[in-house]
Amino acid sequence: MDKKIDIKRIENKPVNSNCFIVSAGKQTIVVDPGSSDAGEITALLQGKIVDYIILTHEHFDHIWSTDTIKKLSPATRVIATGICSRYIQNKRKNMSIYYDGKGFELQAADIPVEKEFSMNWCGMDIRFIPTPGHTQASMCFAIGNHLFTGDTIIKGEKTVTKLPGGNRTEWENSIKELKEKYGKKDPVLCCGHGENWKFSEAGINQ
């Protein structure tokens, strides 16, 4: 990795999922901004240039503040799998209707991910890997020695695959792929809920 990055983890509200703010100087990426009130997130973005919002999957507690941040920073581009891009536009698919009876819908992603690919950001490589299982739309991505997993891997919890679009066999295949690509590198796992931990600590035997 060519530059040092700073990663801040904050808990989304009212559901305690994780949002990550990844910065290389002023250049910034926001991962899974899922708070109903974006105030805490946007406060931490003051003076930053938000290049991308990356969504690991479509569930409302990981996406809620996306359009709010985009309105404040119109040049920001949203990255998500193609399936996720479709599902965030549907209040039933993103599960928000089942939370409060009202629900919400977002705009489509600017950059839909259909297969594994890499891109350069601030002199660093970001590798995106679709990882269906928790949902069809799930995706992990790596920056340096950090692997952002969304709800594909959560510290101390069994990955949920029983919600719409979930599939246990697909999850197992996704975990196998992650093991092959990152097991020996032992990256820090930045998960969709809870604290960070190391790949070697995860066990991945759920």
XYZ file of C-alpha atoms in Angstrom:
206
model
C 0.000 0.000 0.000
C 1.498 3.320 -1.069
C -0.200 5.577 1.462
C -1.278 5.366 5.065
C -5.005 5.258 5.566
C -7.042 6.237 8.583
C -10.124 4.140 9.356
C -12.813 5.297 11.767
C -15.603 2.948 12.824
C -18.866 4.441 14.034
C -22.101 2.712 14.935
C -25.087 3.453 12.767
C -28.331 4.275 14.558
C -30.968 3.149 15.405
C -29.640 -0.287 14.334
C -26.096 -0.885 15.561
C -24.421 -1.759 12.291
C -21.025 -0.343 11.385
C -20.146 2.572 9.165
C -16.481 3.050 8.274
C -14.850 6.276 7.156
C -11.647 5.494 5.272
C -9.386 8.471 4.618
C -6.136 9.082 2.800
C -5.573 12.710 3.710
C -8.676 14.588 2.604
C -9.740 11.910 0.122
C -12.362 9.706 1.737
C -14.515 6.624 1.247
C -17.626 5.970 3.323
C -18.591 2.334 3.844
C -22.177 1.345 4.730
C -23.620 4.640 5.997
C -26.693 3.152 7.679
C -27.879 5.785 10.164
C -31.366 7.221 9.783
C -29.881 10.579 10.837
C -26.654 11.218 8.957
C -25.503 13.943 11.359
C -22.728 12.018 13.103
C -21.381 10.726 9.816
C -21.470 14.063 8.001
C -19.802 15.782 10.972
C -16.812 13.496 10.533
C -16.744 14.321 6.823
C -16.221 18.037 7.329
C -13.202 19.133 5.323
C -13.075 15.787 3.514
C -13.612 14.983 -0.155
C -15.917 11.972 -0.362
C -14.895 10.098 -3.482
C -16.993 6.980 -2.971
C -19.684 5.382 -0.873
C -19.271 1.608 -0.887
C -22.235 -0.584 0.076
C -21.525 -4.153 1.141
C -25.168 -5.183 0.657
C -28.677 -3.779 0.382
C -30.129 -3.975 3.909
C -31.482 -0.675 5.210
C -29.224 -0.550 8.277
C -26.209 -0.359 5.958
C -27.486 2.168 3.395
C -29.861 4.631 5.099
C -27.692 7.775 4.866
C -26.412 7.184 1.342
C -28.554 9.705 -0.513
C -28.108 12.308 2.252
C -24.343 12.160 1.862
C -24.648 12.305 -1.925
C -26.773 15.453 -1.702
C -24.081 17.123 0.378
C -21.355 15.864 -1.957
C -22.833 15.470 -5.470
C -19.553 14.248 -6.980
C -19.563 11.201 -4.695
C -20.107 7.924 -6.525
C -21.810 4.892 -5.011
C -20.272 1.444 -5.563
C -22.323 -1.724 -5.009
C -23.029 -5.002 -6.734
C -25.499 -4.803 -9.592
C -28.057 -6.730 -7.545
C -27.553 -4.400 -4.604
C -28.029 -1.432 -6.910
C -31.420 -2.756 -7.929
C -32.480 -3.714 -4.429
C -31.668 -0.396 -2.755
C -34.269 1.131 -5.065
C -36.990 -1.084 -3.572
C -38.203 -0.629 0.019
C -39.151 -4.301 0.282
C -35.890 -5.605 -1.113
C -33.850 -3.352 1.189
C -36.074 -4.453 4.115
C -36.785 -0.890 5.284
C -40.561 -1.287 4.920
C -40.464 -4.047 7.519
C -38.616 -1.862 10.015
C -40.938 1.135 10.317
C -43.834 0.432 7.954
C -42.779 3.337 5.718
C -39.490 2.351 4.238
C -37.305 4.290 1.833
C -35.717 3.881 -1.574
C -32.368 5.072 -2.887
C -30.986 5.964 -6.273
C -29.147 3.312 -8.256
C -25.424 2.841 -7.678
C -23.104 4.808 -9.941
C -20.670 1.913 -10.287
C -22.327 -1.547 -10.318
C -19.997 -4.458 -9.590
C -20.826 -7.597 -11.561
C -17.626 -9.569 -10.971
C -14.345 -9.300 -9.110
C -12.314 -6.285 -10.127
C -9.774 -3.797 -8.822
C -9.421 -0.048 -9.053
C -6.875 2.513 -7.928
C -7.706 5.013 -5.222
C -5.094 7.459 -3.980
C -2.302 5.194 -5.186
C -3.815 2.148 -3.470
C -5.481 -0.917 -4.901
C -9.081 -1.645 -3.915
C -10.250 -5.144 -4.803
C -13.968 -5.870 -4.914
C -15.258 -9.440 -4.559
C -18.939 -10.349 -4.858
C -19.658 -12.727 -1.946
C -23.281 -13.949 -2.142
C -24.625 -15.836 0.827
C -25.920 -13.408 3.432
C -27.783 -11.928 0.476
C -27.394 -12.348 -3.276
C -26.107 -8.783 -3.354
C -23.308 -9.106 -0.791
C -19.793 -7.910 -1.541
C -16.486 -7.703 0.314
C -13.582 -5.455 -0.609
C -9.973 -5.082 0.433
C -7.737 -2.060 0.907
C -4.208 -2.888 1.966
C -4.409 -5.241 4.941
C -8.058 -4.471 5.696
C -10.937 -6.589 4.409
C -14.396 -5.029 4.675
C -16.901 -7.864 4.954
C -20.313 -6.348 5.656
C -22.488 -9.119 7.114
C -20.631 -11.888 5.288
C -18.420 -12.259 8.384
C -19.346 -10.830 11.800
C -17.256 -11.236 14.939
C -18.647 -13.878 17.267
C -21.888 -14.328 15.352
C -23.261 -16.872 12.940
C -23.828 -15.357 9.518
C -27.539 -15.037 8.772
C -28.529 -16.696 5.499
C -32.269 -17.149 6.114
C -33.401 -13.693 5.024
C -34.686 -13.195 1.447
C -31.847 -13.767 -1.010
C -29.711 -15.610 1.519
C -28.194 -18.971 0.680
C -26.024 -21.083 2.965
C -24.252 -22.944 0.170
C -23.384 -19.700 -1.617
C -22.082 -18.291 1.667
C -19.848 -21.322 2.181
C -18.489 -20.918 -1.358
C -17.843 -17.217 -0.733
C -15.976 -17.995 2.488
C -13.880 -20.593 0.665
C -12.922 -17.977 -1.907
C -12.007 -15.457 0.795
C -9.875 -18.091 2.539
C -8.002 -18.794 -0.674
C -7.386 -15.132 -1.413
C -6.770 -13.725 2.068
C -6.207 -16.552 4.562
C -2.413 -16.356 4.406
C -2.417 -12.565 4.419
C -4.450 -12.523 7.653
C -6.078 -9.119 7.083
C -7.962 -7.075 9.648
C -11.669 -7.793 9.208
C -13.852 -4.682 9.271
C -17.263 -6.268 9.760
C -20.817 -5.039 9.348
C -21.496 -5.307 13.087
C -19.247 -5.379 16.145
C -15.527 -4.899 16.522
C -12.715 -5.499 14.064
C -10.678 -8.701 14.307
C -8.148 -10.714 12.368
C -8.969 -13.259 9.697
C -7.044 -15.915 11.641
C -9.252 -15.269 14.688
C -12.478 -15.758 12.761
C -12.182 -19.514 12.386
C -14.839 -19.388 9.632
C -16.350 -22.665 10.744
C -19.920 -21.547 11.332
